[in-house]
Each structure stands twice: as C-alpha cells, then as structure tokens.
PDB file of C-alpha atoms in Angstrom:
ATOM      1  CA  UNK P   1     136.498 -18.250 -95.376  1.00 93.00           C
ATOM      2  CA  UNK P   2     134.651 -16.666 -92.112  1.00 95.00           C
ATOM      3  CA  UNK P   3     133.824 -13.676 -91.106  1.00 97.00           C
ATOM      4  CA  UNK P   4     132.374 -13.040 -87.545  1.00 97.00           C
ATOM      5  CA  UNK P   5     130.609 -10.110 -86.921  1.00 96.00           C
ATOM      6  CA  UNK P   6     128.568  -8.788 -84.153  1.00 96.00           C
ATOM      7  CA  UNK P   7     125.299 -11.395 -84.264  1.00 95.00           C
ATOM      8  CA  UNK P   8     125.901 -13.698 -87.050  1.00 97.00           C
ATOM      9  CA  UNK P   9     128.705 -15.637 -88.409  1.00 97.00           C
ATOM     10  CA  UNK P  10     129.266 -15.820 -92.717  1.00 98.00           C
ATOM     11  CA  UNK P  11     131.022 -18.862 -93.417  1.00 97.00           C
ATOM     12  CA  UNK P  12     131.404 -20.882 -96.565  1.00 96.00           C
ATOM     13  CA  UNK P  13     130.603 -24.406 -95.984  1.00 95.00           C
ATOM     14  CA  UNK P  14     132.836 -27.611 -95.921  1.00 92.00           C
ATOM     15  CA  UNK P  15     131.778 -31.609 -95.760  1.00 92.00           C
ATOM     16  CA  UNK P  16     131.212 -31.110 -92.360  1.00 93.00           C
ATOM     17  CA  UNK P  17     128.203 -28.995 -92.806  1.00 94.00           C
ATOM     18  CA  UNK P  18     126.310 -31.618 -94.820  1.00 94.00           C
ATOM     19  CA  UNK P  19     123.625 -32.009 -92.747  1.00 95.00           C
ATOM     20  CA  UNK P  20     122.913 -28.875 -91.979  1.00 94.00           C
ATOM     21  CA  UNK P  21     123.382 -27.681 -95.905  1.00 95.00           C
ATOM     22  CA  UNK P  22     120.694 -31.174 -96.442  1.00 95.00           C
ATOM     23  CA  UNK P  23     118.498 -29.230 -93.995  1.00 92.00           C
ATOM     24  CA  UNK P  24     118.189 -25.898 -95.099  1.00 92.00           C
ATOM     25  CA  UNK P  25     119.986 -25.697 -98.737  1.00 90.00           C
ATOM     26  CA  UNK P  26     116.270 -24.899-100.041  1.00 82.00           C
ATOM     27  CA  UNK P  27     114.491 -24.435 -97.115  1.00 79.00           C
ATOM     28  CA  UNK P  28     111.521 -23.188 -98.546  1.00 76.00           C
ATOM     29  CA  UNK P  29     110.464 -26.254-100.440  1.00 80.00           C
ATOM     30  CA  UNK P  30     112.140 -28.516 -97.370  1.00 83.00           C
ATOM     31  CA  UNK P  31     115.338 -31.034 -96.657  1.00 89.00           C
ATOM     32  CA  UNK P  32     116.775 -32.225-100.118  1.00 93.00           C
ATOM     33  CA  UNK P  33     118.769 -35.236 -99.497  1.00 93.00           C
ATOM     34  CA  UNK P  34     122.592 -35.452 -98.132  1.00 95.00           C
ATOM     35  CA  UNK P  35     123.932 -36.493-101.983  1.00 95.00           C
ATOM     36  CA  UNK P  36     122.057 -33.669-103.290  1.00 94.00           C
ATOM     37  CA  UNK P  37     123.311 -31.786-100.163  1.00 95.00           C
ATOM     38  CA  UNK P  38     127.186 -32.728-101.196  1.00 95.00           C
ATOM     39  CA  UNK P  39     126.671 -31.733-104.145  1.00 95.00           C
ATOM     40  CA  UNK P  40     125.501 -28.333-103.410  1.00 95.00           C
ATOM     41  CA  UNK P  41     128.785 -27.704-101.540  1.00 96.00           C
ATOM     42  CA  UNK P  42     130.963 -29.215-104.565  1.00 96.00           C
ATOM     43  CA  UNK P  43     129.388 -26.463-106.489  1.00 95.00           C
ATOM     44  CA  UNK P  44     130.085 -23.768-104.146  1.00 95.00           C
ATOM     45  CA  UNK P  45     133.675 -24.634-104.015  1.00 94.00           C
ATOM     46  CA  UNK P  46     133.905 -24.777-107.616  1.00 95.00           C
ATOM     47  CA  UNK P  47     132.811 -21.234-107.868  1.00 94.00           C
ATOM     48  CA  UNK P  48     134.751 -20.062-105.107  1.00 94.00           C
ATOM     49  CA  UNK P  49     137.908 -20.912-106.932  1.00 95.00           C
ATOM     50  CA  UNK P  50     136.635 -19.290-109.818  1.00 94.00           C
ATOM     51  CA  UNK P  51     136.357 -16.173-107.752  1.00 95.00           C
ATOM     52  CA  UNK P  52     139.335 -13.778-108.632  1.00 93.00           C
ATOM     53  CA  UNK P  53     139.999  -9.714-108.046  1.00 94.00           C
ATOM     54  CA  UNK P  54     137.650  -7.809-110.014  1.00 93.00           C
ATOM     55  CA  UNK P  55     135.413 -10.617-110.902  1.00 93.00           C
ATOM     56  CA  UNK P  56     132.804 -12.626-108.875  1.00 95.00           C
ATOM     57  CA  UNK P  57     131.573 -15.696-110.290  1.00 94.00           C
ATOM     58  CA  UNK P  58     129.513 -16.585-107.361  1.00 95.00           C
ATOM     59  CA  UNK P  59     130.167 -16.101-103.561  1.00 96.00           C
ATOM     60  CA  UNK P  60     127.656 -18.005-101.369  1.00 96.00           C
ATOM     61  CA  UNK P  61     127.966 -18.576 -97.269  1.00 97.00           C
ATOM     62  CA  UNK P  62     126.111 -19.724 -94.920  1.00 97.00           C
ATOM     63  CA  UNK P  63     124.495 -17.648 -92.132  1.00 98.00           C
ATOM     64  CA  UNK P  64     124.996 -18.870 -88.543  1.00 96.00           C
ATOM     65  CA  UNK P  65     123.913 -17.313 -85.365  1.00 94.00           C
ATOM     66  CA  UNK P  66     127.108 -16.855 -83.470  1.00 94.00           C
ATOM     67  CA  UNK P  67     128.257 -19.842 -81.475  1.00 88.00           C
ATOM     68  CA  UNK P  68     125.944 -22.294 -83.557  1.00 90.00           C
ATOM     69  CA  UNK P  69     126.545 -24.698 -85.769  1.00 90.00           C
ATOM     70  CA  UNK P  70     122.775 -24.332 -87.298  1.00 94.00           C
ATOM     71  CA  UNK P  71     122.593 -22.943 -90.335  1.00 96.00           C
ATOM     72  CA  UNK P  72     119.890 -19.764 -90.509  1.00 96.00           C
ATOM     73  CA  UNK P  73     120.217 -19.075 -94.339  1.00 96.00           C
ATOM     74  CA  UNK P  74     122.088 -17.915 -97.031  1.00 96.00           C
ATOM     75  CA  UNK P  75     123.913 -15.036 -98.375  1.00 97.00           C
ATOM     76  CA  UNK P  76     126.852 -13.626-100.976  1.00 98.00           C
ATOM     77  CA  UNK P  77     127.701 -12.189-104.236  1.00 98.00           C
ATOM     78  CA  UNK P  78     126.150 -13.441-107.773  1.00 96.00           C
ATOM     79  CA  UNK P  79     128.564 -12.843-110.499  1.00 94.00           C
ATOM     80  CA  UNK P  80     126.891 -14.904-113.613  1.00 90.00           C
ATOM     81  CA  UNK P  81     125.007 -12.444-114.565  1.00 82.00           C
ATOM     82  CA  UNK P  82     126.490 -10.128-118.004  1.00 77.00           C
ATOM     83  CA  UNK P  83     129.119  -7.758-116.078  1.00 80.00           C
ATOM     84  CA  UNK P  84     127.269  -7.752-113.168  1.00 89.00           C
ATOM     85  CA  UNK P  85     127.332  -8.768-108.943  1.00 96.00           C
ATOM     86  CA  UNK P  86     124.576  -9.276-107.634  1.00 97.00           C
ATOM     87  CA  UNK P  87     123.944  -9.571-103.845  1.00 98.00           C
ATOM     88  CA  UNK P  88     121.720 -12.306-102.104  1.00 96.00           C
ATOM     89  CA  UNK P  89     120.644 -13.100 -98.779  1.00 96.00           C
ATOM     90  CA  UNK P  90     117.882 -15.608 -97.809  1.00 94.00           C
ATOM     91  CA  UNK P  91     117.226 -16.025 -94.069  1.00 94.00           C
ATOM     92  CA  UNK P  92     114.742 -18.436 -92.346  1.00 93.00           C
ATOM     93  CA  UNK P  93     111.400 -17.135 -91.878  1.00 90.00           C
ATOM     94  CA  UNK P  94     112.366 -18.040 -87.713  1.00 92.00           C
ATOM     95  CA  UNK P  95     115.289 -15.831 -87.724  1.00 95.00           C
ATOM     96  CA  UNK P  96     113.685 -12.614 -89.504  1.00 93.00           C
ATOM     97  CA  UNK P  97     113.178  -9.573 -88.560  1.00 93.00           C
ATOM     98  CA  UNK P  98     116.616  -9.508 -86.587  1.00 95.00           C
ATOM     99  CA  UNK P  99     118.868  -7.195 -88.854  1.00 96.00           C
ATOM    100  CA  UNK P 100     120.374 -10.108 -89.733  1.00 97.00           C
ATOM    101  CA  UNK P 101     119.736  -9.402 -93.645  1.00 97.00           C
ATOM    102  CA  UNK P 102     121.677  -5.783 -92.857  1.00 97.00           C
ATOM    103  CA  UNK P 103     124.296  -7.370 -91.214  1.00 97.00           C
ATOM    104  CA  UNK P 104     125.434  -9.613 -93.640  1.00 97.00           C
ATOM    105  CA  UNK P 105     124.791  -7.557 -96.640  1.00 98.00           C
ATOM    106  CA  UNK P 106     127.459  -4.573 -94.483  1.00 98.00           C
ATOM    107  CA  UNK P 107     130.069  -7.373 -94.681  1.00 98.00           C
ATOM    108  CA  UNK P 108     128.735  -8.574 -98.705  1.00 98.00           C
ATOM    109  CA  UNK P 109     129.646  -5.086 -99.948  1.00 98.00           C
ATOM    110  CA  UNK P 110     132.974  -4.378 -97.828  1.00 98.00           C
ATOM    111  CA  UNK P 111     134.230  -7.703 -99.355  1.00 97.00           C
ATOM    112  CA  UNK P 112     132.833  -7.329-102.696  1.00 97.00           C
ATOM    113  CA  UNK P 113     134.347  -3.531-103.148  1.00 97.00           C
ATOM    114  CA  UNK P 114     137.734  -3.348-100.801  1.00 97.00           C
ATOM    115  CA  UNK P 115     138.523  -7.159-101.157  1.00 96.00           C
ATOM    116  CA  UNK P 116     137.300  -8.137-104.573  1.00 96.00           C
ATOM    117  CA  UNK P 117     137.332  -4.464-106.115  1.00 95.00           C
ATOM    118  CA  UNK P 118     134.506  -4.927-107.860  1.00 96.00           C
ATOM    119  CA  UNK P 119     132.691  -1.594-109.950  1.00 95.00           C
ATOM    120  CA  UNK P 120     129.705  -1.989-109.127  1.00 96.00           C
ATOM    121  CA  UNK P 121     127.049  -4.005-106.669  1.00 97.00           C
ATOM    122  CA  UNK P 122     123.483  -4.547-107.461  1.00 96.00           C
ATOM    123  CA  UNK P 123     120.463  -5.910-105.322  1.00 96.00           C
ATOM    124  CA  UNK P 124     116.855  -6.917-106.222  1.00 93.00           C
ATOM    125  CA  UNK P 125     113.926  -7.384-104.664  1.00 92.00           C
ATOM    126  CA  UNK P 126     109.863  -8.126-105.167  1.00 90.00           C
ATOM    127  CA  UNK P 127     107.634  -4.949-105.448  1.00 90.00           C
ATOM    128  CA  UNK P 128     105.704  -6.661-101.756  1.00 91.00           C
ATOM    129  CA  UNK P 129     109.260  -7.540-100.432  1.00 92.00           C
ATOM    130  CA  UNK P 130     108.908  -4.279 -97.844  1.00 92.00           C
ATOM    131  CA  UNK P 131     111.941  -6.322 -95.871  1.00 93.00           C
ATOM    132  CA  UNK P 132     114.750  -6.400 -98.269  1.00 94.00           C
ATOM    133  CA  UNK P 133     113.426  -2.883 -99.957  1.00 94.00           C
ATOM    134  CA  UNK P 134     114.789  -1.980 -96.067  1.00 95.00           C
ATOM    135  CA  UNK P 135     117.350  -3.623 -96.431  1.00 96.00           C
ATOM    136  CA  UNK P 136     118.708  -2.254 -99.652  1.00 96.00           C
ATOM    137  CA  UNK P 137     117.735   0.909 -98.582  1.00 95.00           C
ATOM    138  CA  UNK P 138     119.777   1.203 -95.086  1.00 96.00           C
ATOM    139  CA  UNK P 139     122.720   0.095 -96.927  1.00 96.00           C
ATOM    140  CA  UNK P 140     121.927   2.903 -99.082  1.00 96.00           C
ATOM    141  CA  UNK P 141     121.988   1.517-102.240  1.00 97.00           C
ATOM    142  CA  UNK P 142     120.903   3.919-104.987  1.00 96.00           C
ATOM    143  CA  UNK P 143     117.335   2.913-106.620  1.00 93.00           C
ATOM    144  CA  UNK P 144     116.700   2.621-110.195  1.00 90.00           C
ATOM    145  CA  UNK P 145     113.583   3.623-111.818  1.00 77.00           C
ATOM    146  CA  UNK P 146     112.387   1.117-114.423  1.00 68.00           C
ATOM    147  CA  UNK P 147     109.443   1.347-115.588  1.00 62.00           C
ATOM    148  CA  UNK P 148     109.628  -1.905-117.739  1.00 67.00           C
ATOM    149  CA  UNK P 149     110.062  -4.537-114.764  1.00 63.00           C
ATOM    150  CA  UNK P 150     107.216  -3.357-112.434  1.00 73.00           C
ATOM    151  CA  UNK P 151     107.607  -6.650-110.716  1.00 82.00           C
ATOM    152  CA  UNK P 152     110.921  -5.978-108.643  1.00 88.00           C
ATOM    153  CA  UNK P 153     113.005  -2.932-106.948  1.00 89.00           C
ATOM    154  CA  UNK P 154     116.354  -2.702-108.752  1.00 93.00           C
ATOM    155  CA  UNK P 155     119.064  -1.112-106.561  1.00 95.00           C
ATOM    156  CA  UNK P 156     123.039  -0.352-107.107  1.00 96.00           C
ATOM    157  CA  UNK P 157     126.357   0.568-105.654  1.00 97.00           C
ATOM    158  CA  UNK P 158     129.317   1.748-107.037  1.00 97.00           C
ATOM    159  CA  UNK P 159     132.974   1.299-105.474  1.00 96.00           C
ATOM    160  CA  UNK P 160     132.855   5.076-105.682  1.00 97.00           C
ATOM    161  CA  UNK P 161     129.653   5.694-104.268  1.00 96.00           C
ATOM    162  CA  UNK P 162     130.954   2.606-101.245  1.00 97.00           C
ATOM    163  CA  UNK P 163     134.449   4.794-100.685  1.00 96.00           C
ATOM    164  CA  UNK P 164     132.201   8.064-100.413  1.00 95.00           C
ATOM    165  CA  UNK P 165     129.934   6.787 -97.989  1.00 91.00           C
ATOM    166  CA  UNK P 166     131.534   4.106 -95.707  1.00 84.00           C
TER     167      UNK P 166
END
C-alpha cells in the first residue's frame, strides 16, 4: 500500500527495503541487523493482514521523502490496545521540523476513519513533546484532561467529529 502526498511518500515496506528498514527500524538506539531487519517486516505483514474494516490491529509505513528510496521514519495506526487506535509517527531528528509529522498523520486519520471506519482515533504524547502536542493539535484532535497521567497529553477523534470537520 502507498500513498503519495504532497512532500512525503507512506508506504508499507517489502524485502526490498531491508536495508533501509536495518538502518532506521530503531533509529534512535542505531542499525539493528538485516535478520532482525527481516523480521521486522514479517511482522508488519502479519499485522497488515490482520487489519480488517472497523478494526486495526496495527498499521505501520514507512516515511519517504518523495522520489527517495531512504527511509525518514515511521508512522500508522496502533490497534492492540483494549478497543482502541492509536496513531504513531516517529521521524528522524534530520528531517524534523518539516510538517512532515502533519502530513502523514492528515493521511493516518482519512484512512483510519473513511477507509477502515474506525470510531474513534487517539494520539499521545510527552508533557515536553511541544512538537507532536502541535501536531495533535493542528489536526485538531480534542484533548483530554487527566489528571492521573501527568506524564503525557492524551488526545482523540471521533469518525463524527472527522466527518464534521474535514
């Protein structure tokens, strides 16, 4: 599956992309190695097929700048959780800063709501993350007060809230 939008291409990887998954799979901690890398996408694909309408088991692709072939990070829809999506996006310290995060997350919540017809998407983020509190907040996810995890922003959508807005 691709999508191409106006920087950044979302694809899901394929055996091709080993390298390049090897490379930047966890590319905070560094390179885990091409076996480990393979399988990383084996998992992926396993949960893709488990994907179905209504339900999300787990939606991951990669991030590409258009034209590229170099992975910039990672993004999709977490469904593992109890009756609830969850979206993710995890870009390259290099590639910040670009409204790349924004971009991606547009196309997350189209798929998730008109495509998958899912109730209800739900994002997180760190109390210091200012970057994805932007995020979440130009997509205009609603923000949940909770005054028992002080250590993250909790934010939702409903499909309603999606219809009324976009």
């Amino acid at each position: 599956m691709e999508f191409k939008l106006k920087n950044i291409t979302l694809r899901t990887v394929v055996v091709d992309d080993l390298k390049e998954v090897a490379r930047i799979w966890n590319f905070e901690k560094g390179e885990i190695t091409l076996e480990e890398a393979k399988e990383a996408i084996e998992w992926m694909n396993k949960n893709h097929k488990l994907n179905q309408l209504h339900k999300i088991e787990h939606l991951c692709f990669a991030i590409f700048e258009n034209n590229t072939r170099k992975i910039i990070g990672w993004c999709g829809l977490d469904g593992r959780y109890e009756n609830t999506v969850k979206i993710f996006y995890l870009i390259d310290k290099d590639y910040r800063r670009r409204g790349y995060a924004t971009e991606c997350s547009k196309k997350l919540l189209e798929y998730g709501f008109l495509n998958m017809e899912v109730e209800r998407i739900e994002g997180e983020c760190a109390i210091d993350n200012i970057g994805s509190q932007k995020v979440l907040e130009k997509l205009k996810m609603k923000k949940v007060i909770n005054e028992q995890k002080k250590e993250s922003h909790h934010y939702f959508m409903t499909y309603k809230d999606y219809i009324n807005l976009y």
